[in-house]
C-alpha angles and dihedrals in degrees: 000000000000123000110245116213099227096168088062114120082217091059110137143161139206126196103202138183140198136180121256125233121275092348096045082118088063096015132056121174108223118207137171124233109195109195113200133140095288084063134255115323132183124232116196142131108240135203096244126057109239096356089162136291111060123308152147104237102297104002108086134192110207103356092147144009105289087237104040121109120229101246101288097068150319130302137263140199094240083181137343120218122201129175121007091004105049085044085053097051099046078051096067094036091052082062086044086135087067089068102122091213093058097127106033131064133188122171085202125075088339173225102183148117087312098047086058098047080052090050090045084051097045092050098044087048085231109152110216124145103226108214125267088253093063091096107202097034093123102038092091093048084044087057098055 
């Protein structure tokens, strides 16, 4: 995976969104884009094990463009997180590996690409109310 900078005044994170296709009305795919000096990188579980970019099973870096949507619309910024946060956050991403869900992947209940944005949240103590449509926000607080 690719080290993440999180001493770097620049640090931020997004936390984006997207539709999905044919469902983007009920379901909506979460992902995080940490900006640093090495540039902008994407953080998301994906369906699919080593679709490209680097990864451990389903959690991908880079993946896909840090702005791209996922097929059902384009993307938006859902928070920004700049300082202790955003530092935080990159933190967790930078253990990515750590995810318990690594290797498995449901897009009902979960886990899937918004349990991992929760877990991100958890560990990072980051306090953020996914919406309703991220299907599977809940799965990782169910588990514990």
């Amino acid at each position: 995976m690719h080290p993440i900078s999180v001493l770097m005044s620049s640090l931020k994170v997004e936390l984006k969104y997207a539709p999905l296709p044919w469902i983007g009305v009920l379901a909506w795919h979460y992902w995080f884009v940490v900006s640093d000096e090495t540039g902008r990188h994407r953080w998301e579980v994906w369906q699919t094990k080593n679709a490209g970019g680097s990864c451990i099973g389903h959690v991908h870096l880079d993946l896909k463009h840090p702005d791209a949507g996922v097929g059902g619309g384009p993307s938006r910024v859902a928070i920004e997180w700049n300082g202790e946060p955003a530092r935080r956050i990159a933190e967790i991403l930078a253990k990515a590996q750590t995810y318990p869900f690594c290797q498995r992947y449901r897009l009902w209940p979960g886990p899937n690409s918004n349990s991992f944005v929760a877990w991100v949240l958890h560990q990072a103590g980051v306090e953020y109310a996914l919406d309703p449509r991220g299907i599977g926000r809940s799965y990782f607080a169910a588990k514990q």
